[in-house]
Short mmCIF file of C-alpha atoms in Angstrom, two decimals:
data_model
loop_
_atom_site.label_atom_id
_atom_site.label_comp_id
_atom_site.label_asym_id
_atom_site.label_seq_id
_atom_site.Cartn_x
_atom_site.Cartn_y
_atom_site.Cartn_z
CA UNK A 1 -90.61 -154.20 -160.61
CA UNK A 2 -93.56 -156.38 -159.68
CA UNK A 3 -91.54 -159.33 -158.88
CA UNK A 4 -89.44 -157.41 -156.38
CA UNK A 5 -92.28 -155.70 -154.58
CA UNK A 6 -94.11 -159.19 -154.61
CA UNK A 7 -90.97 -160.49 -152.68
CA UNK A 8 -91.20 -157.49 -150.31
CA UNK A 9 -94.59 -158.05 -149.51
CA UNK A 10 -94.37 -161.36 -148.34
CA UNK A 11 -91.78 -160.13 -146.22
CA UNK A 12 -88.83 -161.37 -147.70
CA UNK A 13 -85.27 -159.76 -148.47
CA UNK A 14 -84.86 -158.97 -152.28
CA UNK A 15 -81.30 -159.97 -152.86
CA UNK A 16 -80.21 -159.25 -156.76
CA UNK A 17 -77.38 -161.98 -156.64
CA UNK A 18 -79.97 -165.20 -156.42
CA UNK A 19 -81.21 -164.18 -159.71
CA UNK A 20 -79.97 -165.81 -162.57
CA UNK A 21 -79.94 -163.74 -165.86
CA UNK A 22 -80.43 -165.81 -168.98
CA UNK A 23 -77.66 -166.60 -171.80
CA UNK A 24 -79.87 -164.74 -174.10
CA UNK A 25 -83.91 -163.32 -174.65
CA UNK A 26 -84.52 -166.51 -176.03
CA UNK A 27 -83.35 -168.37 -172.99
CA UNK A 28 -86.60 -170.91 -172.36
CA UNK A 29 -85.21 -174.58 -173.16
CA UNK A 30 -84.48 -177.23 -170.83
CA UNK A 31 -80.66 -176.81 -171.93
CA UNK A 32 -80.91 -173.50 -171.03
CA UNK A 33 -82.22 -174.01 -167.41
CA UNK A 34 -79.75 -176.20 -166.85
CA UNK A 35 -76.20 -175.05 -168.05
CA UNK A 36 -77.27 -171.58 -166.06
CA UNK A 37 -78.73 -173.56 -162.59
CA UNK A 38 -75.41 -175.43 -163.26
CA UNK A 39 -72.98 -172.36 -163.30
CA UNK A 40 -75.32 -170.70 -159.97
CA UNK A 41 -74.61 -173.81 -157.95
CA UNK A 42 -70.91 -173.34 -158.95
CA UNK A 43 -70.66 -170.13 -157.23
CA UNK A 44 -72.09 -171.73 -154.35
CA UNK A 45 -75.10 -169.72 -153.41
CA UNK A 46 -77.23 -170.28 -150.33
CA UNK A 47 -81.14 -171.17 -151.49
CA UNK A 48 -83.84 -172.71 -150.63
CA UNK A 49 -86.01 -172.75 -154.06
CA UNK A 50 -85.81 -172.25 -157.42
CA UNK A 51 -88.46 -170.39 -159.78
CA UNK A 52 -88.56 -171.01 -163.63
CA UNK A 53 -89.24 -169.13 -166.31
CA UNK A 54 -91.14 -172.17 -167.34
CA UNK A 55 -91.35 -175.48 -166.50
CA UNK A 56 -88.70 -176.96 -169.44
CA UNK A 57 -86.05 -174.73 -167.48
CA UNK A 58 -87.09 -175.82 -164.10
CA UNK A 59 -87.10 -179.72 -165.86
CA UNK A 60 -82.86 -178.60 -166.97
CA UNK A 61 -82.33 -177.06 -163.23
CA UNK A 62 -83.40 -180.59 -161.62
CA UNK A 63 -80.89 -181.89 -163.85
CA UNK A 64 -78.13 -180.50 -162.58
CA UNK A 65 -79.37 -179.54 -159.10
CA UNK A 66 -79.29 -183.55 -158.94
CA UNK A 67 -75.81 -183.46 -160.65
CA UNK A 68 -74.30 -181.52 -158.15
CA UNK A 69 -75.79 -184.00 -155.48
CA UNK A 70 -78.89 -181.96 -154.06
CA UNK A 71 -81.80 -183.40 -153.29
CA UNK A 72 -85.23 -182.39 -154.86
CA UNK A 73 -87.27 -180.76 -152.54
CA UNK A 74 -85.20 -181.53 -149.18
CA UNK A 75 -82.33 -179.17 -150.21
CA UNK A 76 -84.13 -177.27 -153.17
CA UNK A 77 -87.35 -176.90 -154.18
CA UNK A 78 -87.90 -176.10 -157.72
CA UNK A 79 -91.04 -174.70 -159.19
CA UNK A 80 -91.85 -173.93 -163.11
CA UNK A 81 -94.66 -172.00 -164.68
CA UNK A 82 -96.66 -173.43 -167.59
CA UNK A 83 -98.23 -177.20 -166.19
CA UNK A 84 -96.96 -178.74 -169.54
CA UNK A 85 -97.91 -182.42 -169.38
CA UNK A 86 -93.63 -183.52 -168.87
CA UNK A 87 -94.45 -181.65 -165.03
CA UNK A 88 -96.52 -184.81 -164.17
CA UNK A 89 -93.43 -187.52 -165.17
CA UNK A 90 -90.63 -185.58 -163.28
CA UNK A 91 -89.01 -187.18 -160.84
CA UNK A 92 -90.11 -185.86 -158.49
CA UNK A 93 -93.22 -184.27 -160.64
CA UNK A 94 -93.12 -180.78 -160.92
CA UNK A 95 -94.92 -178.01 -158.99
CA UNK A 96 -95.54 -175.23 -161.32
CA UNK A 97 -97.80 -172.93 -161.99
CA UNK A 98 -100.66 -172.80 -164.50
CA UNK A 99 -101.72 -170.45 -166.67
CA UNK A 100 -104.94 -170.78 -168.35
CA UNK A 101 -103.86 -170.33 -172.13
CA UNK A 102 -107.24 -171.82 -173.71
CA UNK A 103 -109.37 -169.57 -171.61
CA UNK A 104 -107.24 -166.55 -172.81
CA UNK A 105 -107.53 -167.14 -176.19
CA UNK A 106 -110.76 -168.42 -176.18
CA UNK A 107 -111.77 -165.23 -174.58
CA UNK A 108 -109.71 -162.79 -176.68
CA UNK A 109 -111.38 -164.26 -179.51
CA UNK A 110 -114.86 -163.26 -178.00
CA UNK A 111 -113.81 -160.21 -176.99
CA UNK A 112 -112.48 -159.58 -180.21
CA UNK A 113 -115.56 -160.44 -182.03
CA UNK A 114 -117.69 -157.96 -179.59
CA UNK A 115 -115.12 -154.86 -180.77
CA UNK A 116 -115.92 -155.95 -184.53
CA UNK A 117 -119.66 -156.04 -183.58
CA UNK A 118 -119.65 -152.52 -182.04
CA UNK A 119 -120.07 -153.40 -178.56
CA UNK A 120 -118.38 -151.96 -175.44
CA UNK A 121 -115.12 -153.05 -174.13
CA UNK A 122 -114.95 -154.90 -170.94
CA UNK A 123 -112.44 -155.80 -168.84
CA UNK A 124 -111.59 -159.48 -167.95
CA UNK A 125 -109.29 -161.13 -165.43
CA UNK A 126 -107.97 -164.72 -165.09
CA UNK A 127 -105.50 -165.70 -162.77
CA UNK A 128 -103.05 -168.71 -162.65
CA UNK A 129 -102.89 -171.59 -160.49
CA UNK A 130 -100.83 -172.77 -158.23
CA UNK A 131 -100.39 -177.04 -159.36
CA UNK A 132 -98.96 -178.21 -156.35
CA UNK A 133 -97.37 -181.66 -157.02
CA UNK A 134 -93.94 -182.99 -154.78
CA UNK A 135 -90.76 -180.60 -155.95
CA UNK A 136 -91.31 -178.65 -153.24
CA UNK A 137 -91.46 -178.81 -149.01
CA UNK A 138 -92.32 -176.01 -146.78
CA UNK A 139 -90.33 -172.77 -146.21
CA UNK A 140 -88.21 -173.60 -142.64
#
């Protein structure tokens, strides 16, 4: 699993029980991310950040990471993946990562269009971005 050897790497401890499984496949709303953060503070875990499917989950886990009377980042810093626009206006804004969706379709579109023209494949990468706003502090 990438996510696990990505952990590894950076010399960190994989531990199975911070990870909190969804209420379904379809688990991506900001309901969602909060009424699970909510019942993984209630067992009282130890953590230091959080890391969202996507950034209307991470917007639920501030919620009720607030509710329970954390602080956002000094006891938890929360990060979300997909720079929607509500990142910028969350209090505090939202560090997430982005990924650039025009580009890929933009370029699957061209790369589509070369297939149907009878040219040769190539291979593309894009990466994300880290958007580094203030949900999160420094690893102590």
């Amino acid at each position: 699993d990438e996510y696990v050897r990505c952990i590894q790497e950076l010399g960190f401890e994989y531990d199975k029980s911070l990870l909190i499984p969804g209420s379904s496949p379809f688990t991506t709303l900001s309901e969602d991310g909060y009424r699970d953060t909510k019942k993984f503070l209630q067992k009282k875990h130890k953590f230091s950040v959080l890391f969202a499917l996507n950034d209307l989950m991470a917007i639920g886990a501030m919620k009720a990471i607030r509710e329970e009377g954390l602080r956002i980042p000094d006891d938890i810093s929360v990060v979300g993946c997909d720079n929607l626009y509500l990142s910028e206006t969350t209090c505090p804004p939202l560090t997430t990562i982005h990924i650039p969706k025009r580009e890929i379709g933009r370029l699957a579109m061209e790369l589509l269009l070369e297939i149907i023209r009878g040219e040769d494949y190539r291979k593309v990468e894009l990466f994300p971005s880290l958007v580094v706003r203030q949900s999160v502090i420094p690893l102590q």
